[in-house]
């Protein structure tokens, strides 16, 4: 069964750093696109970042320059390094596999999501 | 960045009602749009991609339409298990963005 499991969340002070992990099962992260999405308490979904199979990475404006996504193909694991955290970064962080294809036009969608890991930024 | 505006922000309807949720993009995005459902306390689930393609296993009462800047998600006959929040999401270019969501309740 295709599965994603996040970990690494916790309580961190403003200005601090945290690294989240996302372990994939039954598919190879090296040949896949994987995205991070977060959800603040009681709020909607916010797209955070994506890593392409070729290694290119893109970020939301709200985290650009502070967050870095990477992967370790040997561990089939994705990472989200989060620096200079603020209270606005408090959220559940999900990783999700992205399926891409072409049907006249290209398409992408997130088909498998992890259960999420909670990050709380507070003093 | 392109903004996605969903309406209404919430709605309450009776079982069996037809429900329509609208998503508008601040610029044209072709058909590069997906819809997700998030039931209370659960992880989001894909409903539709490419604006109108129903994802495998999703009940046929869900349908999507639109292109350019105006998109709709329709539930033809609302069921109790459809309670939750619904989000549109554009993927025409990075950064991707979600709409702010529509909360659906049963009257």
PDB file of C-alpha atoms in Angstrom:
ATOM      1  CA  UNK A   1       0.000   0.000   0.000  1.00  0.00           C
ATOM      2  CA  UNK A   2       1.336   3.425  -0.935  1.00  0.00           C
ATOM      3  CA  UNK A   3       1.868   5.326   2.278  1.00  0.00           C
ATOM      4  CA  UNK A   4       3.474   8.481   3.632  1.00  0.00           C
ATOM      5  CA  UNK A   5       4.351   8.973   7.285  1.00  0.00           C
ATOM      6  CA  UNK A   6       5.399  12.353   8.650  1.00  0.00           C
ATOM      7  CA  UNK A   7       7.343  12.942  11.853  1.00  0.00           C
ATOM      8  CA  UNK A   8       9.444  15.574  13.532  1.00  0.00           C
ATOM      9  CA  UNK A   9       6.769  17.966  14.649  1.00  0.00           C
ATOM     10  CA  UNK A  10       6.774  19.517  18.096  1.00  0.00           C
ATOM     11  CA  UNK A  11       6.929  22.693  20.125  1.00  0.00           C
ATOM     12  CA  UNK A  12       9.537  25.260  19.117  1.00  0.00           C
ATOM     13  CA  UNK A  13      10.169  28.839  20.140  1.00  0.00           C
ATOM     14  CA  UNK A  14       9.818  31.710  17.671  1.00  0.00           C
ATOM     15  CA  UNK A  15      13.001  32.073  15.682  1.00  0.00           C
ATOM     16  CA  UNK A  16      13.812  28.409  16.098  1.00  0.00           C
ATOM     17  CA  UNK A  17      14.219  25.590  13.614  1.00  0.00           C
ATOM     18  CA  UNK A  18      12.685  22.199  13.046  1.00  0.00           C
ATOM     19  CA  UNK A  19      13.150  19.430  10.492  1.00  0.00           C
ATOM     20  CA  UNK A  20      10.202  17.350   9.420  1.00  0.00           C
ATOM     21  CA  UNK A  21      10.551  13.946   7.817  1.00  0.00           C
ATOM     22  CA  UNK A  22       8.222  12.143   5.425  1.00  0.00           C
ATOM     23  CA  UNK A  23       8.921   8.451   4.874  1.00  0.00           C
ATOM     24  CA  UNK A  24       7.423   6.924   1.746  1.00  0.00           C
ATOM     25  CA  UNK A  25       6.390   3.311   1.241  1.00  0.00           C
ATOM     26  CA  UNK A  26       5.623   1.397  -1.952  1.00  0.00           C
ATOM     27  CA  UNK A  27       6.842   4.111  -4.296  1.00  0.00           C
ATOM     28  CA  UNK A  28      10.186   5.803  -4.949  1.00  0.00           C
ATOM     29  CA  UNK A  29      10.545   9.423  -3.953  1.00  0.00           C
ATOM     30  CA  UNK A  30      13.451   9.728  -6.393  1.00  0.00           C
ATOM     31  CA  UNK A  31      11.099   9.355  -9.355  1.00  0.00           C
ATOM     32  CA  UNK A  32       8.144  11.179  -7.882  1.00  0.00           C
ATOM     33  CA  UNK A  33       6.940  14.653  -7.151  1.00  0.00           C
ATOM     34  CA  UNK A  34       6.116  15.204  -3.487  1.00  0.00           C
ATOM     35  CA  UNK A  35       4.519  18.260  -1.977  1.00  0.00           C
ATOM     36  CA  UNK A  36       4.093  19.720   1.506  1.00  0.00           C
ATOM     37  CA  UNK A  37       0.794  21.250   2.578  1.00  0.00           C
ATOM     38  CA  UNK A  38      -0.008  22.754   5.960  1.00  0.00           C
ATOM     39  CA  UNK A  39      -3.154  23.581   7.869  1.00  0.00           C
ATOM     40  CA  UNK A  40      -3.210  26.047  10.742  1.00  0.00           C
ATOM     41  CA  UNK A  41      -5.633  25.253  13.576  1.00  0.00           C
ATOM     42  CA  UNK A  42      -9.199  25.771  12.382  1.00  0.00           C
ATOM     43  CA  UNK A  43      -8.009  27.130   9.042  1.00  0.00           C
ATOM     44  CA  UNK A  44      -7.842  25.955   5.452  1.00  0.00           C
ATOM     45  CA  UNK A  45      -5.156  24.196   3.471  1.00  0.00           C
ATOM     46  CA  UNK A  46      -2.031  26.098   2.478  1.00  0.00           C
ATOM     47  CA  UNK A  47       0.391  24.792  -0.140  1.00  0.00           C
ATOM     48  CA  UNK A  48       3.976  25.029   1.144  1.00  0.00           C
ATOM     49  CA  UNK A  49       6.439  23.460  -1.283  1.00  0.00           C
ATOM     50  CA  UNK A  50       7.139  20.807  -3.874  1.00  0.00           C
ATOM     51  CA  UNK A  51      10.151  18.784  -4.930  1.00  0.00           C
ATOM     52  CA  UNK A  52      10.227  17.405  -8.452  1.00  0.00           C
ATOM     53  CA  UNK A  53      11.727  14.087  -9.389  1.00  0.00           C
ATOM     54  CA  UNK A  54      14.626  15.956 -10.969  1.00  0.00           C
ATOM     55  CA  UNK A  55      15.303  17.715  -7.702  1.00  0.00           C
ATOM     56  CA  UNK A  56      13.870  21.140  -8.514  1.00  0.00           C
ATOM     57  CA  UNK A  57      12.131  22.746  -5.559  1.00  0.00           C
ATOM     58  CA  UNK A  58       9.515  25.491  -5.316  1.00  0.00           C
ATOM     59  CA  UNK A  59       8.031  27.280  -2.333  1.00  0.00           C
ATOM     60  CA  UNK A  60       5.111  29.408  -1.270  1.00  0.00           C
ATOM     61  CA  UNK A  61       5.991  33.072  -0.838  1.00  0.00           C
ATOM     62  CA  UNK A  62       5.237  32.777   2.881  1.00  0.00           C
ATOM     63  CA  UNK A  63       8.092  30.302   3.438  1.00  0.00           C
ATOM     64  CA  UNK A  64      10.525  31.176   0.623  1.00  0.00           C
ATOM     65  CA  UNK A  65      14.017  31.651   2.022  1.00  0.00           C
ATOM     66  CA  UNK A  66      13.146  30.035   5.376  1.00  0.00           C
ATOM     67  CA  UNK A  67      12.070  26.498   4.412  1.00  0.00           C
ATOM     68  CA  UNK A  68      14.076  23.995   2.405  1.00  0.00           C
ATOM     69  CA  UNK A  69      12.820  20.698   1.043  1.00  0.00           C
ATOM     70  CA  UNK A  70      15.217  17.870   0.310  1.00  0.00           C
ATOM     71  CA  UNK A  71      15.217  14.105   0.043  1.00  0.00           C
ATOM     72  CA  UNK A  72      17.372  11.092   0.765  1.00  0.00           C
ATOM     73  CA  UNK A  73      16.715   8.543  -1.960  1.00  0.00           C
ATOM     74  CA  UNK A  74      18.513   5.777  -0.042  1.00  0.00           C
ATOM     75  CA  UNK A  75      16.042   6.194   2.816  1.00  0.00           C
ATOM     76  CA  UNK A  76      13.094   6.969   0.534  1.00  0.00           C
ATOM     77  CA  UNK A  77      12.500   9.989   2.736  1.00  0.00           C
ATOM     78  CA  UNK A  78      11.665  13.639   2.209  1.00  0.00           C
ATOM     79  CA  UNK A  79      12.647  16.425   4.595  1.00  0.00           C
ATOM     80  CA  UNK A  80      11.318  19.889   5.272  1.00  0.00           C
ATOM     81  CA  UNK A  81      13.877  22.061   7.046  1.00  0.00           C
ATOM     82  CA  UNK A  82      12.112  24.991   8.664  1.00  0.00           C
ATOM     83  CA  UNK A  83      14.114  27.946   9.958  1.00  0.00           C
ATOM     84  CA  UNK A  84      13.248  31.328  11.462  1.00  0.00           C
ATOM     85  CA  UNK A  85       9.901  29.973  12.587  1.00  0.00           C
ATOM     86  CA  UNK A  86       7.114  32.330  13.618  1.00  0.00           C
ATOM     87  CA  UNK A  87       3.765  31.756  15.277  1.00  0.00           C
ATOM     88  CA  UNK A  88       2.243  31.944  11.782  1.00  0.00           C
ATOM     89  CA  UNK A  89       3.947  28.627  10.980  1.00  0.00           C
ATOM     90  CA  UNK A  90       1.933  26.777  13.622  1.00  0.00           C
ATOM     91  CA  UNK A  91       0.052  24.093  11.715  1.00  0.00           C
ATOM     92  CA  UNK A  92      -0.337  20.445  10.869  1.00  0.00           C
ATOM     93  CA  UNK A  93       2.118  19.662   8.092  1.00  0.00           C
ATOM     94  CA  UNK A  94       1.195  17.043   5.499  1.00  0.00           C
ATOM     95  CA  UNK A  95       3.318  15.515   2.788  1.00  0.00           C
ATOM     96  CA  UNK A  96       1.498  14.221  -0.265  1.00  0.00           C
ATOM     97  CA  UNK A  97       2.484  12.332  -3.388  1.00  0.00           C
ATOM     98  CA  UNK A  98       1.816  14.160  -6.618  1.00  0.00           C
ATOM     99  CA  UNK A  99       0.613  12.289  -9.663  1.00  0.00           C
ATOM    100  CA  UNK A 100       1.280  13.947 -13.000  1.00  0.00           C
ATOM    101  CA  UNK A 101       0.070  13.144 -16.459  1.00  0.00           C
ATOM    102  CA  UNK A 102      -1.259  14.448 -19.720  1.00  0.00           C
ATOM    103  CA  UNK A 103      -4.830  14.438 -20.945  1.00  0.00           C
ATOM    104  CA  UNK A 104      -4.708  16.961 -23.789  1.00  0.00           C
ATOM    105  CA  UNK A 105      -3.253  19.247 -21.155  1.00  0.00           C
ATOM    106  CA  UNK A 106      -0.958  18.267 -18.323  1.00  0.00           C
ATOM    107  CA  UNK A 107      -2.414  17.642 -14.919  1.00  0.00           C
ATOM    108  CA  UNK A 108      -1.197  17.164 -11.370  1.00  0.00           C
ATOM    109  CA  UNK A 109      -3.005  15.965  -8.309  1.00  0.00           C
ATOM    110  CA  UNK A 110      -2.185  14.861  -4.777  1.00  0.00           C
ATOM    111  CA  UNK A 111      -3.423  11.302  -4.446  1.00  0.00           C
ATOM    112  CA  UNK A 112      -1.885   9.987  -1.218  1.00  0.00           C
ATOM    113  CA  UNK A 113      -1.461  12.053   1.915  1.00  0.00           C
ATOM    114  CA  UNK A 114       0.246  11.336   5.203  1.00  0.00           C
ATOM    115  CA  UNK A 115      -1.636  11.818   8.458  1.00  0.00           C
ATOM    116  CA  UNK A 116       0.372  14.903   9.246  1.00  0.00           C
ATOM    117  CA  UNK A 117       2.681  16.110  11.996  1.00  0.00           C
ATOM    118  CA  UNK A 118       1.904  19.054  14.253  1.00  0.00           C
ATOM    119  CA  UNK A 119       4.229  22.023  14.576  1.00  0.00           C
ATOM    120  CA  UNK A 120       3.580  24.547  17.314  1.00  0.00           C
ATOM    121  CA  UNK A 121       5.596  27.735  17.435  1.00  0.00           C
ATOM    122  CA  UNK A 122       5.182  29.415  20.791  1.00  0.00           C
ATOM    123  CA  UNK A 123       7.207  30.988  23.564  1.00  0.00           C
TER     124      UNK A 123
ATOM    125  CA  UNK B   1       0.590  35.175  -7.439  1.00  0.00           C
ATOM    126  CA  UNK B   2      -2.766  33.984  -8.692  1.00  0.00           C
ATOM    127  CA  UNK B   3      -5.437  34.036  -5.996  1.00  0.00           C
ATOM    128  CA  UNK B   4      -8.317  31.573  -5.713  1.00  0.00           C
ATOM    129  CA  UNK B   5     -11.621  32.801  -4.305  1.00  0.00           C
ATOM    130  CA  UNK B   6     -14.183  30.255  -3.218  1.00  0.00           C
ATOM    131  CA  UNK B   7     -17.823  30.882  -2.492  1.00  0.00           C
ATOM    132  CA  UNK B   8     -19.745  30.439  -0.386  1.00  0.00           C
ATOM    133  CA  UNK B   9     -17.483  30.075   2.629  1.00  0.00           C
ATOM    134  CA  UNK B  10     -20.092  27.813   4.194  1.00  0.00           C
ATOM    135  CA  UNK B  11     -23.458  26.340   3.340  1.00  0.00           C
ATOM    136  CA  UNK B  12     -26.131  24.240   4.945  1.00  0.00           C
ATOM    137  CA  UNK B  13     -28.311  22.011   2.791  1.00  0.00           C
ATOM    138  CA  UNK B  14     -30.681  19.109   3.164  1.00  0.00           C
ATOM    139  CA  UNK B  15     -29.926  15.523   2.245  1.00  0.00           C
ATOM    140  CA  UNK B  16     -30.724  15.084  -1.427  1.00  0.00           C
ATOM    141  CA  UNK B  17     -30.174  18.737  -2.317  1.00  0.00           C
ATOM    142  CA  UNK B  18     -28.041  19.853  -5.237  1.00  0.00           C
ATOM    143  CA  UNK B  19     -25.040  21.813  -3.964  1.00  0.00           C
ATOM    144  CA  UNK B  20     -22.765  24.051  -6.012  1.00  0.00           C
ATOM    145  CA  UNK B  21     -19.460  25.548  -4.902  1.00  0.00           C
ATOM    146  CA  UNK B  22     -17.701  28.173  -6.997  1.00  0.00           C
ATOM    147  CA  UNK B  23     -14.004  28.876  -7.343  1.00  0.00           C
ATOM    148  CA  UNK B  24     -12.693  31.909  -9.214  1.00  0.00           C
ATOM    149  CA  UNK B  25      -9.100  32.534 -10.219  1.00  0.00           C
ATOM    150  CA  UNK B  26      -7.680  36.047 -10.337  1.00  0.00           C
ATOM    151  CA  UNK B  27      -6.136  35.160 -13.727  1.00  0.00           C
ATOM    152  CA  UNK B  28      -6.884  32.480 -16.295  1.00  0.00           C
ATOM    153  CA  UNK B  29      -5.552  29.071 -15.347  1.00  0.00           C
ATOM    154  CA  UNK B  30      -6.897  26.946 -18.180  1.00  0.00           C
ATOM    155  CA  UNK B  31      -8.276  23.737 -16.718  1.00  0.00           C
ATOM    156  CA  UNK B  32      -5.430  23.328 -14.249  1.00  0.00           C
ATOM    157  CA  UNK B  33      -7.637  22.890 -11.203  1.00  0.00           C
ATOM    158  CA  UNK B  34      -8.339  20.180  -8.655  1.00  0.00           C
ATOM    159  CA  UNK B  35     -10.950  19.802  -5.937  1.00  0.00           C
ATOM    160  CA  UNK B  36     -10.353  18.188  -2.551  1.00  0.00           C
ATOM    161  CA  UNK B  37     -12.718  17.116   0.211  1.00  0.00           C
ATOM    162  CA  UNK B  38     -11.679  17.116   3.853  1.00  0.00           C
ATOM    163  CA  UNK B  39     -14.053  15.403   6.226  1.00  0.00           C
ATOM    164  CA  UNK B  40     -13.893  16.565   9.880  1.00  0.00           C
ATOM    165  CA  UNK B  41     -10.684  15.371  11.514  1.00  0.00           C
ATOM    166  CA  UNK B  42      -9.502  13.609   8.373  1.00  0.00           C
ATOM    167  CA  UNK B  43      -6.869  14.015   5.697  1.00  0.00           C
ATOM    168  CA  UNK B  44      -7.880  15.687   2.410  1.00  0.00           C
ATOM    169  CA  UNK B  45      -9.153  13.448  -0.383  1.00  0.00           C
ATOM    170  CA  UNK B  46      -8.935  14.147  -4.081  1.00  0.00           C
ATOM    171  CA  UNK B  47     -12.275  14.454  -5.839  1.00  0.00           C
ATOM    172  CA  UNK B  48     -11.590  15.986  -9.243  1.00  0.00           C
ATOM    173  CA  UNK B  49      -8.588  17.033 -11.318  1.00  0.00           C
ATOM    174  CA  UNK B  50      -8.199  18.771 -14.651  1.00  0.00           C
ATOM    175  CA  UNK B  51     -11.283  20.767 -13.642  1.00  0.00           C
ATOM    176  CA  UNK B  52     -13.746  18.027 -14.591  1.00  0.00           C
ATOM    177  CA  UNK B  53     -12.122  14.575 -14.365  1.00  0.00           C
ATOM    178  CA  UNK B  54     -13.568  12.487 -11.574  1.00  0.00           C
ATOM    179  CA  UNK B  55     -10.871  10.677  -9.591  1.00  0.00           C
ATOM    180  CA  UNK B  56     -11.146   6.921  -9.420  1.00  0.00           C
ATOM    181  CA  UNK B  57     -13.506   5.736  -6.714  1.00  0.00           C
ATOM    182  CA  UNK B  58     -15.203   9.084  -6.177  1.00  0.00           C
ATOM    183  CA  UNK B  59     -19.010   8.842  -6.282  1.00  0.00           C
ATOM    184  CA  UNK B  60     -20.613  10.065  -9.507  1.00  0.00           C
ATOM    185  CA  UNK B  61     -22.739  12.602  -7.633  1.00  0.00           C
ATOM    186  CA  UNK B  62     -19.624  14.783  -7.637  1.00  0.00           C
ATOM    187  CA  UNK B  63     -18.834  16.711 -10.797  1.00  0.00           C
ATOM    188  CA  UNK B  64     -16.626  19.602 -11.790  1.00  0.00           C
ATOM    189  CA  UNK B  65     -16.770  22.109 -14.608  1.00  0.00           C
ATOM    190  CA  UNK B  66     -15.228  25.322 -15.814  1.00  0.00           C
ATOM    191  CA  UNK B  67     -12.054  26.687 -17.297  1.00  0.00           C
ATOM    192  CA  UNK B  68     -10.134  29.909 -17.345  1.00  0.00           C
ATOM    193  CA  UNK B  69     -11.201  31.826 -14.257  1.00  0.00           C
ATOM    194  CA  UNK B  70     -14.533  30.274 -13.258  1.00  0.00           C
ATOM    195  CA  UNK B  71     -14.951  26.770 -11.879  1.00  0.00           C
ATOM    196  CA  UNK B  72     -17.695  24.887 -10.081  1.00  0.00           C
ATOM    197  CA  UNK B  73     -17.946  21.745  -7.988  1.00  0.00           C
ATOM    198  CA  UNK B  74     -21.418  20.235  -7.880  1.00  0.00           C
ATOM    199  CA  UNK B  75     -22.811  17.578  -5.596  1.00  0.00           C
ATOM    200  CA  UNK B  76     -25.952  16.408  -7.363  1.00  0.00           C
ATOM    201  CA  UNK B  77     -27.580  14.850  -4.304  1.00  0.00           C
ATOM    202  CA  UNK B  78     -26.036  15.730  -0.954  1.00  0.00           C
ATOM    203  CA  UNK B  79     -25.400  12.784   1.363  1.00  0.00           C
ATOM    204  CA  UNK B  80     -24.596  12.768   5.093  1.00  0.00           C
ATOM    205  CA  UNK B  81     -21.050  11.545   4.403  1.00  0.00           C
ATOM    206  CA  UNK B  82     -20.398  14.653   2.279  1.00  0.00           C
ATOM    207  CA  UNK B  83     -20.172  16.843   5.375  1.00  0.00           C
ATOM    208  CA  UNK B  84     -16.802  18.556   5.516  1.00  0.00           C
ATOM    209  CA  UNK B  85     -14.774  21.228   3.806  1.00  0.00           C
ATOM    210  CA  UNK B  86     -14.073  21.504   0.096  1.00  0.00           C
ATOM    211  CA  UNK B  87     -11.057  23.188  -1.454  1.00  0.00           C
ATOM    212  CA  UNK B  88     -10.156  24.127  -4.983  1.00  0.00           C
ATOM    213  CA  UNK B  89      -6.463  24.135  -5.868  1.00  0.00           C
ATOM    214  CA  UNK B  90      -4.712  25.507  -8.932  1.00  0.00           C
ATOM    215  CA  UNK B  91      -1.607  23.914 -10.388  1.00  0.00           C
ATOM    216  CA  UNK B  92      -1.018  25.860 -13.589  1.00  0.00           C
ATOM    217  CA  UNK B  93       2.282  27.135 -12.223  1.00  0.00           C
ATOM    218  CA  UNK B  94       4.133  27.333  -8.940  1.00  0.00           C
ATOM    219  CA  UNK B  95       3.459  28.460  -6.329  1.00  0.00           C
ATOM    220  CA  UNK B  96       0.313  26.357  -6.224  1.00  0.00           C
ATOM    221  CA  UNK B  97      -2.559  27.803  -4.190  1.00  0.00           C
ATOM    222  CA  UNK B  98      -5.701  26.537  -2.539  1.00  0.00           C
ATOM    223  CA  UNK B  99      -8.971  28.346  -2.214  1.00  0.00           C
ATOM    224  CA  UNK B 100      -9.983  29.268   1.321  1.00  0.00           C
ATOM    225  CA  UNK B 101     -12.483  26.422   1.463  1.00  0.00           C
ATOM    226  CA  UNK B 102     -16.219  25.877   1.687  1.00  0.00           C
ATOM    227  CA  UNK B 103     -17.684  24.196   4.734  1.00  0.00           C
ATOM    228  CA  UNK B 104     -20.666  21.997   3.933  1.00  0.00           C
ATOM    229  CA  UNK B 105     -23.156  21.012   6.614  1.00  0.00           C
ATOM    230  CA  UNK B 106     -26.431  19.116   6.661  1.00  0.00           C
ATOM    231  CA  UNK B 107     -29.502  21.148   7.518  1.00  0.00           C
TER     232      UNK B 107
END
